[in-house]
Amino acid sequence: MLNFSSCNVTDPGQALPHCRFAGSFGPLSFHRCTPRAVSFSRSSSRLSLSPVQAVLSYRQQVGSDAAVESGSGSLADRLRFGGLTEDGLSYKEKFIIRCYEVGINKTATIETIANLLQEVGGNHAQSVGFSTDGFATTPTMRKLHLIWVTARMHIEVYKYPAWSNVIEIETWCQNEGRIGTRRDWILKDVATGEVIGRATSKWVMMNQDTRRLQKVNDDVKEEYLIFCPREPRLAFPEENNKSTKKIAKFEDPVQYSRLGLKPRRADLDMNQHVNNVTYIGWVLESMPEEIIDTHELQTITLDYRRECQQDDVVDSLTSPELAEGTETVSVLRGTNGSATATTGGDQPDCHQFLHLLRLSGDGQEINRGRTEWRKKPTR
């Protein structure tokens, strides 16, 4: 059985109960929202509650009311620019892009975007009482030593925010078949209201002791379904969207590689393995400099095949993606050795690459990826 890497950004099934801030924060201020009550047809009494009622009921069951009243977490709650949406089934939070979150393009890096997705998802789950001693784990999950791990992550960025820009991220969770859940995100520029990015992810449960995948049981579902949209809601509702596209198998010969990558201590998360954002950085390590210098990442899709531990040594491999209807993958051409990947997508200068992360020793596949790159905009 394959072990999927844990990028436990959050439990894909929670929402937050608070939208309160002391005083006014101008354009960043929130008003207290009152989620509307909704009902389930299931017999469970808990699923007949509104999301906020479910939060209060949950806290009484796990005994977290005392911690909240004593001040634990309340300061962070008041200072966050975030809270439940009106229906209580999704969560929004605003973030200011910091100077240390921008890269050579003078805009936020893709790692920054991924970290913010992780942050808003974690805040969403934590505010309903989950994630007290792990990444968005419910009481049943903690009792059974279960954790959420990421099976797939897909991020599209249409416009990267710059230093001091303010963005708003909305996130929500829902059931995903019998063995998993999903979490989606929409990113907006607060100043313009423009959608600047979207993302979606799929999650499964893993036993923390055996490191084996496990089916999401009904007890766990009951704990988070109350906070999920009643009808399917997708960040990518379009037919044949790229988030569902299968990542082609990586074929030899490898054109670009970065060998012998080693996890740092800082790359490990609280589940004692390499966090998902580190995988993004490793994938980019083997990208050709010619593309990095002239293009920016617009889409990244990662399939997580197994988790990575601190002592593992990783090879990052990259090759241009074979365009449909062609027999060979384009290779380096031109007198200066510039990389010319397959052109595709909706733009005339969009380049696509396939990626593979594998263990250096036995070649076991850790992660399979696909990226699309567009010409850098004139700034």
Short mmCIF file of C-alpha atoms in Angstrom, two decimals:
data_model
loop_
_atom_site.label_atom_id
_atom_site.label_comp_id
_atom_site.label_asym_id
_atom_site.label_seq_id
_atom_site.Cartn_x
_atom_site.Cartn_y
_atom_site.Cartn_z
CA MET A 1 0.00 0.00 0.00
CA LEU A 2 1.31 3.43 -0.88
CA ASN A 3 1.93 5.95 1.86
CA PHE A 4 1.00 9.46 0.82
CA SER A 5 3.18 12.30 1.96
CA SER A 6 1.76 14.36 4.75
CA CYS A 7 1.22 17.94 3.98
CA ASN A 8 -1.25 18.23 6.68
CA VAL A 9 -2.21 21.70 6.07
CA THR A 10 -5.46 21.20 7.77
CA ASP A 11 -8.26 18.90 8.39
CA PRO A 12 -10.31 19.06 5.25
CA GLY A 13 -13.51 19.26 7.18
CA GLN A 14 -13.83 22.16 9.55
CA ALA A 15 -15.02 25.73 9.69
CA LEU A 16 -14.53 28.53 12.16
CA PRO A 17 -17.01 29.96 14.61
CA HIS A 18 -15.79 33.51 15.11
CA CYS A 19 -15.72 36.80 13.22
CA ARG A 20 -14.98 39.20 16.03
CA PHE A 21 -12.44 41.99 16.27
CA ALA A 22 -12.00 44.73 18.82
CA GLY A 23 -12.33 48.11 17.14
CA SER A 24 -12.10 48.84 13.44
CA PHE A 25 -9.28 47.84 11.14
CA GLY A 26 -10.43 49.87 8.14
CA PRO A 27 -10.56 47.77 4.97
CA LEU A 28 -9.47 44.70 6.90
CA SER A 29 -12.27 44.82 9.45
CA PHE A 30 -14.83 42.05 9.80
CA HIS A 31 -18.30 42.16 11.24
CA ARG A 32 -19.75 39.45 13.44
CA CYS A 33 -21.61 37.04 11.24
CA THR A 34 -24.56 34.85 12.16
CA PRO A 35 -24.53 31.58 10.23
CA ARG A 36 -27.93 30.30 9.14
CA ALA A 37 -29.11 27.04 10.59
CA VAL A 38 -29.29 24.10 8.21
CA SER A 39 -30.45 20.52 8.65
CA PHE A 40 -29.28 17.12 7.54
CA SER A 41 -31.51 14.19 6.77
CA ARG A 42 -29.23 11.93 8.79
CA SER A 43 -30.43 10.83 12.18
CA SER A 44 -27.47 12.26 14.08
CA SER A 45 -28.60 15.12 16.32
CA ARG A 46 -25.33 16.88 15.81
CA LEU A 47 -25.80 17.11 12.07
CA SER A 48 -29.07 19.02 12.62
CA LEU A 49 -27.20 21.91 14.24
CA SER A 50 -25.91 25.06 12.60
CA PRO A 51 -22.10 25.25 12.29
CA VAL A 52 -21.84 27.65 15.26
CA GLN A 53 -24.12 25.49 17.40
CA ALA A 54 -21.99 22.50 16.47
CA VAL A 55 -18.87 24.37 17.56
CA LEU A 56 -20.35 25.10 20.99
CA SER A 57 -21.57 21.53 21.33
CA TYR A 58 -18.19 20.18 20.31
CA ARG A 59 -16.31 22.38 22.79
CA GLN A 60 -18.55 21.25 25.60
CA GLN A 61 -17.85 17.63 24.72
CA VAL A 62 -14.08 18.01 24.58
CA GLY A 63 -13.86 20.45 27.45
CA SER A 64 -12.30 23.32 25.53
CA ASP A 65 -14.71 26.01 26.77
CA ALA A 66 -12.66 26.46 29.91
CA ALA A 67 -9.51 26.95 27.88
CA VAL A 68 -11.19 29.55 25.70
CA GLU A 69 -12.60 31.45 28.68
CA SER A 70 -9.24 31.42 30.41
CA GLY A 71 -7.67 33.14 27.41
CA SER A 72 -6.05 30.24 25.60
CA GLY A 73 -6.05 31.15 21.92
CA SER A 74 -8.40 34.11 22.39
CA LEU A 75 -5.76 36.75 21.67
CA ALA A 76 -4.88 35.09 18.36
CA ASP A 77 -8.59 34.85 17.57
CA ARG A 78 -9.05 38.58 18.10
CA LEU A 79 -6.00 39.56 16.08
CA ARG A 80 -6.69 37.36 13.06
CA PHE A 81 -8.32 39.07 10.12
CA GLY A 82 -10.60 36.10 9.54
CA GLY A 83 -13.79 34.29 10.37
CA LEU A 84 -16.72 32.28 9.12
CA THR A 85 -18.68 33.40 6.11
CA GLU A 86 -22.36 34.18 6.53
CA ASP A 87 -23.54 30.61 6.01
CA GLY A 88 -20.89 29.25 8.36
CA LEU A 89 -19.68 26.70 5.83
CA SER A 90 -16.47 28.35 4.68
CA TYR A 91 -13.80 30.55 6.22
CA LYS A 92 -12.10 33.71 4.97
CA GLU A 93 -8.92 35.36 6.19
CA LYS A 94 -6.88 38.34 5.02
CA PHE A 95 -3.07 38.33 4.90
CA ILE A 96 -0.49 41.05 4.30
CA ILE A 97 2.41 39.87 2.15
CA ARG A 98 5.63 40.34 4.16
CA CYS A 99 9.03 41.28 2.76
CA TYR A 100 10.52 37.87 3.59
CA GLU A 101 7.74 36.18 1.62
CA VAL A 102 8.71 37.65 -1.76
CA GLY A 103 11.37 36.29 -4.10
CA ILE A 104 13.50 37.36 -7.03
CA ASN A 105 10.44 38.50 -8.99
CA LYS A 106 9.55 40.96 -6.17
CA THR A 107 6.32 39.06 -5.65
CA ALA A 108 5.22 36.32 -3.27
CA THR A 109 6.81 32.96 -4.06
CA ILE A 110 4.79 29.83 -4.77
CA GLU A 111 6.07 28.51 -1.41
CA THR A 112 4.54 31.57 0.26
CA ILE A 113 1.21 30.91 -1.43
CA ALA A 114 1.31 27.25 -0.35
CA ASN A 115 2.18 28.21 3.23
CA LEU A 116 -0.73 30.66 3.36
CA LEU A 117 -3.08 27.95 2.12
CA GLN A 118 -1.80 25.76 4.92
CA GLU A 119 -2.20 28.56 7.45
CA VAL A 120 -5.77 29.49 6.57
CA GLY A 121 -6.77 25.84 6.49
CA GLY A 122 -5.23 25.26 9.90
CA ASN A 123 -6.94 28.36 11.35
CA HIS A 124 -10.23 27.18 9.90
CA ALA A 125 -9.95 23.82 11.62
CA GLN A 126 -8.43 25.06 14.87
CA SER A 127 -11.22 27.51 15.57
CA VAL A 128 -13.79 24.75 15.82
CA GLY A 129 -11.69 22.97 18.43
CA PHE A 130 -9.72 20.63 16.19
CA SER A 131 -5.95 20.72 15.74
CA THR A 132 -5.27 21.09 19.45
CA ASP A 133 -2.40 18.62 19.34
CA GLY A 134 -1.94 17.94 15.63
CA PHE A 135 -2.92 19.04 12.15
CA ALA A 136 -6.72 19.30 12.25
CA THR A 137 -7.31 15.96 13.91
CA THR A 138 -10.73 15.25 15.39
CA PRO A 139 -11.22 13.61 18.83
CA THR A 140 -11.86 10.22 17.22
CA MET A 141 -8.75 10.57 15.08
CA ARG A 142 -6.59 11.40 18.08
CA LYS A 143 -8.03 8.47 19.99
CA LEU A 144 -7.16 6.10 17.13
CA HIS A 145 -3.79 7.76 16.37
CA LEU A 146 -4.92 8.91 12.91
CA ILE A 147 -3.65 11.90 10.97
CA TRP A 148 -4.58 13.62 7.70
CA VAL A 149 -2.11 13.29 4.82
CA THR A 150 -2.20 14.88 1.40
CA ALA A 151 -2.79 12.75 -1.67
CA ARG A 152 -2.90 15.55 -4.26
CA MET A 153 -2.39 19.32 -4.40
CA HIS A 154 -3.20 21.60 -7.33
CA ILE A 155 -2.48 25.34 -7.27
CA GLU A 156 -3.10 27.93 -10.00
CA VAL A 157 -1.82 31.50 -9.61
CA TYR A 158 -3.10 34.09 -12.09
CA LYS A 159 -1.35 37.06 -10.51
CA TYR A 160 1.27 36.99 -7.76
CA PRO A 161 0.81 39.55 -4.96
CA ALA A 162 3.70 41.90 -4.18
CA TRP A 163 5.18 43.01 -0.87
CA SER A 164 2.55 44.81 1.27
CA ASN A 165 -0.33 43.68 -0.93
CA VAL A 166 -3.32 42.34 1.02
CA ILE A 167 -4.97 39.15 -0.13
CA GLU A 168 -8.04 37.29 1.08
CA ILE A 169 -8.22 33.51 1.06
CA GLU A 170 -11.47 31.60 1.36
CA THR A 171 -11.39 27.89 2.16
CA TRP A 172 -13.89 25.10 2.71
CA CYS A 173 -13.96 21.31 3.01
CA GLN A 174 -16.19 18.50 1.85
CA ASN A 175 -16.38 14.76 1.58
CA GLU A 176 -14.42 13.10 -1.23
CA GLY A 177 -15.60 9.56 -1.82
CA ARG A 178 -15.25 6.76 0.70
CA ILE A 179 -11.60 7.14 1.60
CA GLY A 180 -10.88 10.84 1.66
CA THR A 181 -11.82 14.48 1.90
CA ARG A 182 -10.97 17.60 -0.08
CA ARG A 183 -10.16 21.20 0.72
CA ASP A 184 -10.50 24.05 -1.77
CA TRP A 185 -9.29 27.65 -1.74
CA ILE A 186 -9.96 30.89 -3.64
CA LEU A 187 -7.48 33.78 -3.42
CA LYS A 188 -8.48 37.40 -4.07
CA ASP A 189 -6.71 40.76 -4.18
CA VAL A 190 -8.44 42.79 -1.46
CA ALA A 191 -7.82 46.12 -3.21
CA THR A 192 -9.44 45.08 -6.51
CA GLY A 193 -11.58 42.08 -5.63
CA GLU A 194 -9.86 40.19 -8.45
CA VAL A 195 -9.47 36.42 -8.15
CA ILE A 196 -5.70 35.91 -8.31
CA GLY A 197 -5.54 32.19 -7.62
CA ARG A 198 -7.37 28.96 -6.88
CA ALA A 199 -6.35 25.66 -5.33
CA THR A 200 -7.73 22.27 -4.45
CA SER A 201 -6.42 19.27 -2.54
CA LYS A 202 -7.34 15.70 -1.68
CA TRP A 203 -6.66 14.08 1.68
CA VAL A 204 -6.64 10.61 3.19
CA MET A 205 -6.12 9.29 6.70
CA MET A 206 -3.00 7.52 7.89
CA ASN A 207 -2.31 5.63 11.10
CA GLN A 208 0.46 7.52 12.86
CA ASP A 209 1.90 4.35 14.38
CA THR A 210 1.81 1.95 11.42
CA ARG A 211 2.14 4.68 8.71
CA ARG A 212 -0.56 2.88 6.71
CA LEU A 213 -3.56 4.47 5.04
CA GLN A 214 -6.94 3.96 6.65
CA LYS A 215 -10.54 4.46 5.55
CA VAL A 216 -12.35 7.55 6.86
CA ASN A 217 -14.91 5.98 9.19
CA ASP A 218 -18.40 7.28 9.96
CA ASP A 219 -17.43 8.58 13.41
CA VAL A 220 -14.79 10.86 11.92
CA LYS A 221 -17.13 11.99 9.13
CA GLU A 222 -19.80 12.92 11.66
CA GLU A 223 -17.31 15.14 13.46
CA TYR A 224 -16.49 17.31 10.44
CA LEU A 225 -19.42 17.05 7.99
CA ILE A 226 -21.40 19.61 9.98
CA PHE A 227 -18.88 22.22 8.88
CA CYS A 228 -18.97 21.31 5.17
CA PRO A 229 -21.10 22.71 2.33
CA ARG A 230 -24.33 20.75 1.87
CA GLU A 231 -23.95 20.61 -1.90
CA PRO A 232 -20.69 20.06 -3.80
CA ARG A 233 -18.76 23.30 -4.16
CA LEU A 234 -15.61 23.28 -6.28
CA ALA A 235 -12.87 25.87 -6.72
CA PHE A 236 -12.55 24.49 -10.26
CA PRO A 237 -16.10 23.81 -11.50
CA GLU A 238 -15.15 23.89 -15.19
CA GLU A 239 -15.28 20.67 -17.15
CA ASN A 240 -11.89 19.20 -18.05
CA ASN A 241 -10.11 21.61 -15.74
CA LYS A 242 -6.41 21.06 -15.07
CA SER A 243 -6.92 20.08 -11.42
CA THR A 244 -8.22 16.68 -12.52
CA LYS A 245 -5.63 16.05 -15.22
CA LYS A 246 -3.60 12.90 -14.71
CA ILE A 247 0.14 13.43 -14.38
CA ALA A 248 1.91 11.44 -17.08
CA LYS A 249 4.54 8.90 -16.10
CA PHE A 250 8.02 10.31 -16.08
CA GLU A 251 10.05 8.80 -18.91
CA ASP A 252 13.81 8.65 -19.49
CA PRO A 253 16.00 10.27 -20.55
CA VAL A 254 16.04 12.86 -17.77
CA GLN A 255 17.00 16.29 -19.05
CA TYR A 256 17.44 18.19 -15.79
CA SER A 257 18.26 16.95 -12.32
CA ARG A 258 19.31 18.01 -8.85
CA LEU A 259 20.62 15.06 -6.91
CA GLY A 260 21.24 14.42 -3.23
CA LEU A 261 18.71 16.79 -1.65
CA LYS A 262 18.49 16.32 2.11
CA PRO A 263 15.66 17.47 4.39
CA ARG A 264 16.61 20.08 6.96
CA ARG A 265 15.26 19.88 10.48
CA ALA A 266 13.14 22.90 9.65
CA ASP A 267 11.48 20.93 6.83
CA LEU A 268 9.81 18.53 9.28
CA ASP A 269 6.32 19.25 10.56
CA MET A 270 4.58 18.18 13.75
CA ASN A 271 3.80 14.77 12.24
CA GLN A 272 7.53 14.06 12.10
CA HIS A 273 7.96 14.03 8.34
CA VAL A 274 8.72 16.48 5.56
CA ASN A 275 6.00 19.09 5.07
CA ASN A 276 4.31 19.50 1.69
CA VAL A 277 5.75 22.94 0.93
CA THR A 278 9.27 21.50 0.96
CA TYR A 279 8.30 19.24 -1.95
CA ILE A 280 7.45 22.30 -4.03
CA GLY A 281 10.90 23.71 -3.41
CA TRP A 282 12.55 20.42 -4.31
CA VAL A 283 10.61 20.24 -7.58
CA LEU A 284 11.77 23.73 -8.54
CA GLU A 285 15.40 22.90 -7.75
CA SER A 286 15.74 20.92 -10.99
CA MET A 287 14.04 23.49 -13.23
CA PRO A 288 16.34 24.92 -15.94
CA GLU A 289 17.63 28.40 -15.11
CA GLU A 290 16.59 29.68 -18.53
CA ILE A 291 12.94 29.13 -17.64
CA ILE A 292 13.30 30.46 -14.09
CA ASP A 293 14.88 33.67 -15.45
CA THR A 294 12.24 34.39 -18.08
CA HIS A 295 9.04 32.74 -16.84
CA GLU A 296 6.93 32.43 -13.71
CA LEU A 297 5.03 29.43 -12.40
CA GLN A 298 1.32 29.56 -13.13
CA THR A 299 0.19 26.01 -12.31
CA ILE A 300 1.58 23.22 -10.17
CA THR A 301 0.07 19.79 -9.53
CA LEU A 302 1.63 17.30 -7.13
CA ASP A 303 0.67 13.70 -6.46
CA TYR A 304 2.10 12.48 -3.15
CA ARG A 305 3.15 8.82 -3.31
CA ARG A 306 4.97 8.26 -0.02
CA GLU A 307 6.14 10.27 2.94
CA CYS A 308 9.71 11.47 3.33
CA GLN A 309 11.66 11.28 6.58
CA GLN A 310 14.58 13.34 7.88
CA ASP A 311 17.25 10.76 6.96
CA ASP A 312 16.06 10.31 3.36
CA VAL A 313 18.10 11.61 0.41
CA VAL A 314 16.07 12.81 -2.55
CA ASP A 315 16.71 13.29 -6.27
CA SER A 316 14.72 15.91 -8.18
CA LEU A 317 14.21 15.17 -11.89
CA THR A 318 12.61 17.38 -14.55
CA SER A 319 11.87 17.02 -18.27
CA PRO A 320 9.71 19.01 -20.70
CA GLU A 321 6.28 17.47 -21.09
CA LEU A 322 5.45 15.67 -24.29
CA ALA A 323 2.78 17.61 -26.16
CA GLU A 324 -0.22 15.69 -27.42
CA GLY A 325 0.24 14.49 -30.96
CA THR A 326 4.03 14.62 -30.90
CA GLU A 327 6.42 11.69 -30.86
CA THR A 328 9.35 13.17 -28.99
CA VAL A 329 9.93 15.66 -26.23
CA SER A 330 11.69 18.82 -27.31
CA VAL A 331 15.27 19.15 -26.19
CA LEU A 332 17.70 21.98 -25.68
CA ARG A 333 18.13 23.95 -28.84
CA GLY A 334 19.85 27.15 -29.85
CA THR A 335 23.48 28.14 -29.58
CA ASN A 336 23.20 29.21 -25.96
CA GLY A 337 21.60 25.98 -24.71
CA SER A 338 18.31 27.65 -23.78
CA ALA A 339 15.61 25.29 -22.61
CA THR A 340 12.63 25.07 -24.92
CA ALA A 341 9.91 23.03 -23.32
CA THR A 342 6.71 21.99 -24.99
CA THR A 343 4.49 24.99 -25.67
CA GLY A 344 0.87 24.47 -24.78
CA GLY A 345 -1.99 25.68 -22.68
CA ASP A 346 -3.97 28.84 -23.39
CA GLN A 347 -0.97 31.12 -23.91
CA PRO A 348 1.51 31.21 -26.80
CA ASP A 349 4.54 31.08 -24.51
CA CYS A 350 3.36 28.60 -21.90
CA HIS A 351 5.87 25.85 -21.12
CA GLN A 352 5.02 22.57 -19.42
CA PHE A 353 7.26 20.25 -17.43
CA LEU A 354 6.98 16.89 -15.72
CA HIS A 355 8.71 16.26 -12.40
CA LEU A 356 9.71 13.31 -10.27
CA LEU A 357 11.03 13.20 -6.72
CA ARG A 358 12.55 9.84 -5.78
CA LEU A 359 14.76 8.34 -3.12
CA SER A 360 18.40 8.43 -4.14
CA GLY A 361 19.13 4.96 -2.81
CA ASP A 362 16.46 2.62 -4.20
CA GLY A 363 14.68 4.96 -6.60
CA GLN A 364 11.30 4.73 -4.88
CA GLU A 365 8.92 7.39 -6.13
CA ILE A 366 8.06 10.04 -3.55
CA ASN A 367 6.22 12.61 -5.58
CA ARG A 368 5.06 13.07 -9.16
CA GLY A 369 4.46 16.60 -10.44
CA ARG A 370 3.49 18.78 -13.37
CA THR A 371 4.09 22.52 -13.82
CA GLU A 372 3.13 25.19 -16.34
CA TRP A 373 5.08 28.40 -16.81
CA ARG A 374 4.13 31.70 -18.46
CA LYS A 375 6.29 34.58 -19.62
CA LYS A 376 7.06 36.98 -16.79
CA PRO A 377 4.94 40.14 -16.98
CA THR A 378 6.61 43.50 -17.55
CA ARG A 379 6.75 45.35 -14.25
#
